[in-house]
Coordinates of C-alpha atoms in Angstrom, one line a residue:
M739 CA -20.9 -20.1 -2.2
N740 CA -21.5 -17.1 0.3
V741 CA -18.3 -16.4 2.2
L742 CA -18.9 -14.3 5.5
I743 CA -16.2 -12.2 6.6
D744 CA -16.3 -10.8 10.4
G745 CA -15.2 -7.3 10.1
S746 CA -14.2 -7.1 13.9
V747 CA -11.4 -9.8 13.4
L748 CA -7.9 -8.7 14.7
E749 CA -7.1 -5.1 13.2
G750 CA -10.9 -4.5 12.7
G751 CA -10.7 -1.7 10.1
G752 CA -11.0 -1.0 6.5
Q753 CA -8.2 -3.3 5.3
I754 CA -10.5 -6.3 6.0
L755 CA -13.1 -4.7 3.8
R756 CA -10.4 -4.0 0.7
N757 CA -8.7 -7.1 1.0
S758 CA -11.8 -9.4 1.2
V759 CA -13.7 -7.3 -1.6
S760 CA -10.8 -7.4 -3.9
L761 CA -10.3 -11.6 -3.4
A762 CA -14.1 -12.3 -3.5
A763 CA -14.0 -10.2 -7.1
L764 CA -11.1 -12.2 -8.4
L765 CA -12.5 -15.5 -7.2
G766 CA -15.9 -14.9 -8.3
K767 CA -17.2 -15.5 -4.4
H768 CA -20.5 -14.2 -3.1
L769 CA -19.1 -12.0 -0.1
T770 CA -20.9 -10.6 3.1
I771 CA -19.1 -8.7 5.3
E772 CA -20.6 -8.0 8.7
K773 CA -19.2 -5.6 11.8
I774 CA -17.2 -3.5 9.3
R775 CA -14.9 -1.4 10.8
N776 CA -16.1 -2.5 14.3
G777 CA -12.8 -1.4 15.9
R778 CA -13.2 2.1 15.0
K779 CA -15.4 5.1 16.3
P780 CA -17.6 5.5 14.6
P781 CA -17.7 2.1 13.0
G782 CA -19.3 1.6 9.6
L783 CA -18.4 2.7 6.0
K784 CA -16.9 6.2 5.7
N785 CA -17.0 8.1 2.3
Q786 CA -13.6 6.5 1.1
H787 CA -14.5 3.0 1.9
R788 CA -17.9 3.2 0.2
T789 CA -16.1 4.9 -2.8
G790 CA -13.6 2.1 -2.9
I791 CA -16.7 -0.6 -2.8
E792 CA -18.1 1.3 -5.7
L793 CA -14.9 1.3 -7.7
A794 CA -14.4 -2.5 -7.2
A795 CA -18.2 -3.1 -8.2
E796 CA -17.7 -1.3 -11.3
I797 CA -14.7 -3.1 -12.2
A798 CA -15.9 -6.5 -11.4
S799 CA -19.6 -5.9 -12.5
A800 CA -20.7 -6.7 -9.1
R801 CA -24.0 -6.3 -7.2
V802 CA -23.6 -4.7 -3.9
T803 CA -26.1 -4.0 -1.2
G804 CA -25.3 -2.1 2.1
A805 CA -22.6 0.2 0.6
T806 CA -23.9 3.2 2.3
N807 CA -22.0 5.8 4.7
G808 CA -22.4 4.3 8.4
S809 CA -23.3 0.8 7.2
C810 CA -21.7 -1.9 9.1
E811 CA -22.7 -4.8 6.6
I812 CA -22.2 -5.2 2.7
D813 CA -23.3 -7.9 0.4
F814 CA -21.0 -8.0 -2.6
V815 CA -22.0 -10.4 -5.6
P816 CA -19.1 -10.1 -8.4
G817 CA -19.4 -10.8 -12.0
R818 CA -16.8 -10.6 -14.6
I819 CA -14.0 -8.3 -14.5
A820 CA -13.1 -5.8 -17.3
G821 CA -10.2 -3.6 -18.0
G822 CA -10.8 -0.2 -19.0
T823 CA -10.8 3.5 -17.8
Y824 CA -12.2 4.0 -14.2
A825 CA -12.5 7.0 -11.7
A826 CA -13.1 7.3 -8.1
D827 CA -13.2 10.4 -6.1
P828 CA -14.5 10.1 -2.2
V829 CA -15.1 13.8 -2.5
T830 CA -13.0 14.3 0.8
A831 CA -9.6 13.9 1.8
G832 CA -9.9 10.0 1.8
A833 CA -6.8 8.3 0.7
A834 CA -6.1 7.9 -2.9
T835 CA -3.9 5.0 -2.0
L836 CA -6.5 3.2 -0.4
L837 CA -8.7 3.3 -3.6
L838 CA -5.8 1.8 -5.4
Q839 CA -5.4 -0.8 -2.8
I840 CA -8.9 -2.3 -3.3
S841 CA -8.7 -1.8 -7.1
L842 CA -5.2 -2.9 -8.2
P843 CA -5.5 -6.7 -7.6
L844 CA -8.7 -6.8 -10.0
L845 CA -6.9 -4.7 -12.9
L846 CA -3.8 -6.9 -12.8
F847 CA -5.9 -9.9 -13.9
A848 CA -8.3 -7.9 -16.3
P849 CA -8.7 -10.2 -19.3
S850 CA -6.9 -8.1 -21.7
S851 CA -3.7 -7.2 -23.1
A852 CA -4.3 -3.4 -23.0
P853 CA -3.4 -1.5 -19.9
S854 CA -6.1 -0.1 -17.8
T855 CA -6.1 3.3 -16.2
L856 CA -7.4 4.7 -12.9
T857 CA -7.7 8.5 -12.2
L858 CA -8.1 8.6 -8.5
K859 CA -9.0 11.8 -6.5
G860 CA -8.8 12.4 -2.8
G861 CA -5.9 12.8 -0.3
T862 CA -2.4 12.0 -1.5
N863 CA -0.6 12.7 1.8
A864 CA -2.2 12.0 4.9
T865 CA -1.2 10.0 8.3
S866 CA -4.1 7.4 8.2
A867 CA -2.7 5.7 4.9
P868 CA 0.3 5.2 3.0
Q869 CA 1.6 8.5 1.1
I870 CA 1.6 8.3 -2.7
D871 CA 5.2 8.6 -2.8
Y872 CA 5.7 5.6 -0.7
I873 CA 3.4 3.7 -3.1
Q874 CA 5.7 5.1 -5.9
H875 CA 9.0 4.6 -4.5
V876 CA 8.6 1.5 -2.2
F877 CA 5.8 -0.6 -2.8
L878 CA 5.6 -0.7 -6.6
P879 CA 9.3 -1.0 -7.2
F880 CA 9.4 -4.0 -4.8
A881 CA 6.1 -5.4 -6.2
A882 CA 7.7 -4.9 -10.0
R883 CA 10.8 -6.7 -8.8
H884 CA 9.7 -9.4 -6.8
F885 CA 6.3 -10.3 -8.2
G886 CA 6.3 -8.9 -11.9
L887 CA 3.9 -6.2 -11.5
N888 CA 3.9 -3.3 -14.3
V889 CA 2.3 -0.2 -12.5
A890 CA 2.8 3.4 -13.4
V891 CA 1.8 6.2 -11.0
D892 CA 1.5 9.8 -12.3
V893 CA 0.6 12.4 -9.4
R894 CA -1.2 15.3 -11.1
K895 CA -2.3 17.1 -8.1
R896 CA -1.5 16.7 -4.3
G897 CA -4.4 16.9 -1.7
Y898 CA -3.6 17.4 1.8
F899 CA -6.0 17.1 5.0
P900 CA -8.5 18.4 5.5
K901 CA -9.4 19.6 1.9
G902 CA -8.2 16.6 -0.3
G903 CA -8.7 17.3 -3.9
G904 CA -5.5 15.5 -5.1
E905 CA -5.5 13.7 -8.5
V906 CA -3.5 10.4 -9.1
H907 CA -3.4 8.8 -12.4
V908 CA -2.5 5.0 -12.3
T909 CA -1.7 2.7 -15.7
V910 CA -2.2 -0.9 -15.0
S911 CA -0.4 -3.5 -17.4
P912 CA -2.2 -6.9 -16.8
G913 CA -0.5 -10.1 -17.1
V914 CA -0.6 -10.9 -20.9
D915 CA -2.1 -14.4 -21.7
G916 CA -2.9 -15.0 -18.2
A917 CA 0.3 -14.8 -16.8
K918 CA 0.7 -15.4 -13.1
L919 CA 2.3 -13.3 -10.7
T920 CA 5.7 -14.8 -9.7
S921 CA 6.6 -15.8 -6.3
A922 CA 9.0 -13.8 -4.3
S923 CA 11.8 -14.7 -2.2
V924 CA 13.5 -12.0 -0.1
L925 CA 15.4 -13.8 2.6
E926 CA 18.8 -11.9 2.6
R927 CA 18.8 -8.2 3.7
G928 CA 22.3 -7.2 2.6
A929 CA 23.4 -3.7 2.8
V930 CA 22.0 -0.5 2.4
T931 CA 23.1 0.6 -1.0
R932 CA 21.1 3.9 -1.6
I933 CA 18.7 6.1 0.5
G934 CA 16.4 8.3 -1.6
G935 CA 13.6 10.4 -0.8
I936 CA 11.4 13.3 -1.4
A937 CA 10.2 16.2 0.7
H938 CA 7.1 17.7 -0.8
I939 CA 5.6 21.1 -0.3
A940 CA 2.5 23.0 -1.3
G941 CA 1.2 26.3 -0.6
L942 CA 4.0 27.1 1.7
P943 CA 7.6 28.5 1.5
A944 CA 9.8 26.5 -0.6
H945 CA 12.7 26.6 1.9
L946 CA 10.5 24.5 4.2
G947 CA 10.8 21.5 2.0
R948 CA 14.7 22.0 1.9
T949 CA 14.7 22.1 5.7
M950 CA 12.8 18.6 5.9
A951 CA 15.3 17.3 3.5
E952 CA 18.4 18.9 5.2
S953 CA 16.9 17.4 8.7
A954 CA 16.5 14.1 7.5
T955 CA 19.8 13.9 6.0
K956 CA 21.6 15.1 9.2
R957 CA 19.6 12.5 11.3
L958 CA 20.6 9.8 8.9
A959 CA 24.2 10.8 8.9
A960 CA 24.2 10.9 12.9
C961 CA 23.2 7.4 12.8
G962 CA 25.9 6.2 10.4
F963 CA 24.0 6.5 6.7
G964 CA 25.6 8.9 4.6
P965 CA 28.4 9.4 2.0
D966 CA 31.0 10.2 4.7
A967 CA 30.1 7.3 7.1
S968 CA 32.6 4.3 7.6
V969 CA 30.3 2.4 5.0
P970 CA 29.2 5.1 2.6
V971 CA 25.7 5.2 1.7
P972 CA 24.5 7.4 -1.0
V973 CA 21.7 9.9 0.4
E974 CA 19.8 11.7 -2.3
I975 CA 16.6 13.5 -0.9
E976 CA 14.8 15.7 -3.2
S977 CA 13.0 19.1 -2.3
K978 CA 10.1 19.9 -4.3
R979 CA 7.6 22.8 -4.0
E980 CA 4.4 22.0 -6.3
K981 CA 3.0 24.8 -8.4
N982 CA 0.0 26.5 -6.9
E983 CA -2.3 25.2 -9.7
D984 CA -1.3 21.6 -8.9
T985 CA -2.6 21.3 -5.6
V986 CA -5.7 22.2 -3.4
G987 CA -4.7 24.0 -0.2
A988 CA -1.6 23.7 1.6
G989 CA 0.6 21.1 3.3
S990 CA 3.6 19.1 3.2
G991 CA 5.2 15.9 3.9
I992 CA 8.5 13.7 3.4
V993 CA 8.9 9.9 2.1
L994 CA 12.3 8.3 2.6
W995 CA 13.4 4.8 1.3
A996 CA 16.3 2.6 1.7
E997 CA 17.2 0.2 -1.1
L998 CA 19.0 -3.3 0.2
A999 CA 21.5 -5.5 -1.6
G1000 CA 19.4 -8.3 -0.9
G1001 CA 16.2 -6.8 -3.0
G1002 CA 14.4 -5.2 0.0
M1003 CA 13.1 -2.0 0.7
I1004 CA 12.4 0.1 3.9
G1005 CA 10.5 3.0 4.0
G1006 CA 9.9 5.9 6.6
S1007 CA 7.6 9.1 6.2
A1008 CA 6.2 11.9 7.9
V1009 CA 3.5 14.4 7.4
G1010 CA 3.3 18.1 8.0
R1011 CA 0.9 19.3 10.5
K1012 CA 0.2 22.3 12.9
G1013 CA 2.7 22.8 15.6
A1014 CA 5.5 20.6 14.1
D1015 CA 8.3 22.6 12.4
A1016 CA 10.0 21.3 9.4
I1017 CA 13.2 20.1 11.3
T1018 CA 11.0 17.9 13.4
V1019 CA 9.0 16.1 10.5
G1020 CA 12.4 15.8 8.6
E1021 CA 13.7 14.1 11.8
E1022 CA 10.6 12.0 12.4
A1023 CA 10.9 10.5 8.8
A1024 CA 14.6 9.8 9.3
N1025 CA 13.8 8.1 12.6
E1026 CA 11.1 5.9 11.1
L1027 CA 13.6 4.8 8.5
I1028 CA 16.3 4.1 10.9
K1029 CA 13.9 2.1 13.2
G1030 CA 12.8 -0.1 10.3
L1031 CA 16.5 -0.4 9.1
E1032 CA 17.6 -1.4 12.9
A1033 CA 14.7 -4.2 12.9
G1034 CA 16.8 -6.0 10.2
G1035 CA 14.1 -7.3 7.8
A1036 CA 14.0 -7.0 4.3
V1037 CA 10.7 -5.1 4.1
D1038 CA 9.2 -2.6 6.6
E1039 CA 6.3 -3.0 8.7
W1040 CA 3.9 -1.4 5.9
L1041 CA 5.4 -3.2 3.0
E1042 CA 5.0 -6.4 5.0
D1043 CA 1.1 -6.3 5.1
Q1044 CA 0.7 -5.0 1.6
V1045 CA 2.4 -7.7 -0.1
V1046 CA 0.4 -10.6 1.7
I1047 CA -2.3 -10.5 -1.0
L1048 CA 0.4 -10.7 -3.7
M1049 CA 1.9 -13.8 -2.0
A1050 CA -1.4 -15.4 -1.8
L1051 CA -2.1 -14.8 -5.4
A1052 CA 1.3 -15.7 -6.8
E1053 CA 2.5 -19.1 -8.3
G1054 CA 4.9 -21.2 -6.1
T1055 CA 6.0 -20.5 -2.8
S1056 CA 7.0 -16.8 -1.7
E1057 CA 9.1 -16.0 1.5
I1058 CA 9.9 -12.7 2.9
R1059 CA 12.1 -12.0 5.7
C1060 CA 10.3 -9.4 8.1
G1061 CA 11.8 -7.7 11.2
K1062 CA 12.7 -8.8 14.8
D1063 CA 9.4 -7.0 16.3
G1064 CA 7.2 -9.7 15.1
L1065 CA 4.3 -9.4 12.4
T1066 CA 2.1 -6.4 12.9
L1067 CA -1.6 -6.7 13.5
H1068 CA -2.3 -5.6 9.9
T1069 CA -0.2 -8.3 8.5
K1070 CA -1.9 -11.0 10.9
T1071 CA -5.5 -9.5 9.6
A1072 CA -4.1 -9.7 5.7
I1073 CA -2.9 -13.2 6.3
W1074 CA -6.1 -14.3 8.0
V1075 CA -8.6 -12.6 5.3
A1076 CA -6.5 -14.4 2.6
E1077 CA -6.8 -17.7 4.4
Q1078 CA -10.6 -17.0 4.9
L1079 CA -11.0 -16.7 0.9
T1080 CA -8.3 -18.4 -0.8
D1081 CA -6.6 -21.8 -0.6
A1082 CA -3.2 -20.3 -0.2
K1083 CA -1.4 -22.0 2.8
F1084 CA 0.6 -19.6 5.2
D1085 CA 3.5 -20.6 7.6
I1086 CA 5.1 -18.1 10.0
T1087 CA 8.3 -19.0 11.4
V1088 CA 10.7 -16.9 13.9
E1089 CA 14.4 -17.5 12.8
D1090 CA 17.2 -18.1 15.6
S1091 CA 18.2 -14.6 14.6
G1092 CA 14.8 -13.4 16.1
H1093 CA 13.5 -12.3 12.5
T1094 CA 10.0 -13.5 11.4
V1095 CA 9.7 -15.1 8.1
I1096 CA 6.4 -15.4 6.2
R1097 CA 6.1 -18.2 3.8
C1098 CA 3.1 -18.5 1.4
K1099 CA 2.4 -21.3 -1.0
G1100 CA 0.1 -19.2 -3.4
I1101 CA -2.8 -20.1 -5.5
G1102 CA -1.1 -19.4 -9.0
Y1103 CA -4.1 -17.2 -9.8
T1104 CA -5.2 -16.6 -13.7
A1105 CA -8.2 -14.7 -14.7
P1106 CA -11.3 -17.1 -15.1
G1107 CA -11.7 -18.5 -18.5
D1108 CA -8.0 -18.5 -19.2
V1109 CA -7.0 -21.9 -20.9
N1110 CA -4.1 -22.4 -18.2
K1111 CA -6.4 -21.9 -15.4

């Protein structure tokens, strides 16, 4: 059956492309996407989108037409998914994390007990995608705890805009014997138990990284998050200057994360840029974390949309408490895509407290050919 996806719906960006291709590959569905990135200027595929499609096609032995830069329509006919060793490089500062986003679901269900490996190049820390440190310290720990993922990330080289050139090695352990993703229930936020972080810098003086970390720590303390607060919270923000041989070009950034007693995670981040000093960048990351905490959810707005595909694939009913600001457009888009391509059933409710709860009866996906399917 050919599934037609309108790439101009809701968020209208690359997320529709990535989630649609991943789900179509897993479910063996012939996929056509039209009006790709219709909400962007210019529309159509860029290097990183094309590279992501090519990576997914290699993993899923797919036939693809239309995967050229500027194309607004592709046709994707998946074959059999195979684990193994794969590499992808957009040859730009295109985000390595977005290459992981399209390929990770496939390798989670590769019909093999041996781990698969990905070598992903490009940008590791940019403003247009999750920083690699967010994936390492927020998304993956949450997904491991609640959905059963076993994924390790090793940042070999950092790549900053505009040169890119970063390199990330990812090891993905599939579910042995067709194991399904477990459903997640994260309805209680609980207290903040710890705040961690990393201020990273390359090709610039090391003191700038320390300044970012100190600035973020000071801002968090002013809002009641610190060891001397009325309710003490450990705050541990590492400052790390990369070796010159471990980066291409110069750049900086900071990623913070708050661990919650109820099993939730809230992140905040900022990337260094021209015209913003280290104090400002540190404060921006802290303000983003504080905003996420004040929203009162068990996940932040970025984690909220990234776990939708896992909820759809998991066995049983997952339920996630989100903040009081309502679902983001990215989250609504992820849910829409999942409903177009799977039989997962989503239910969105607003509690009396004002928090939004996403519930999803997942499809309990296992790889084709598994005896338990």
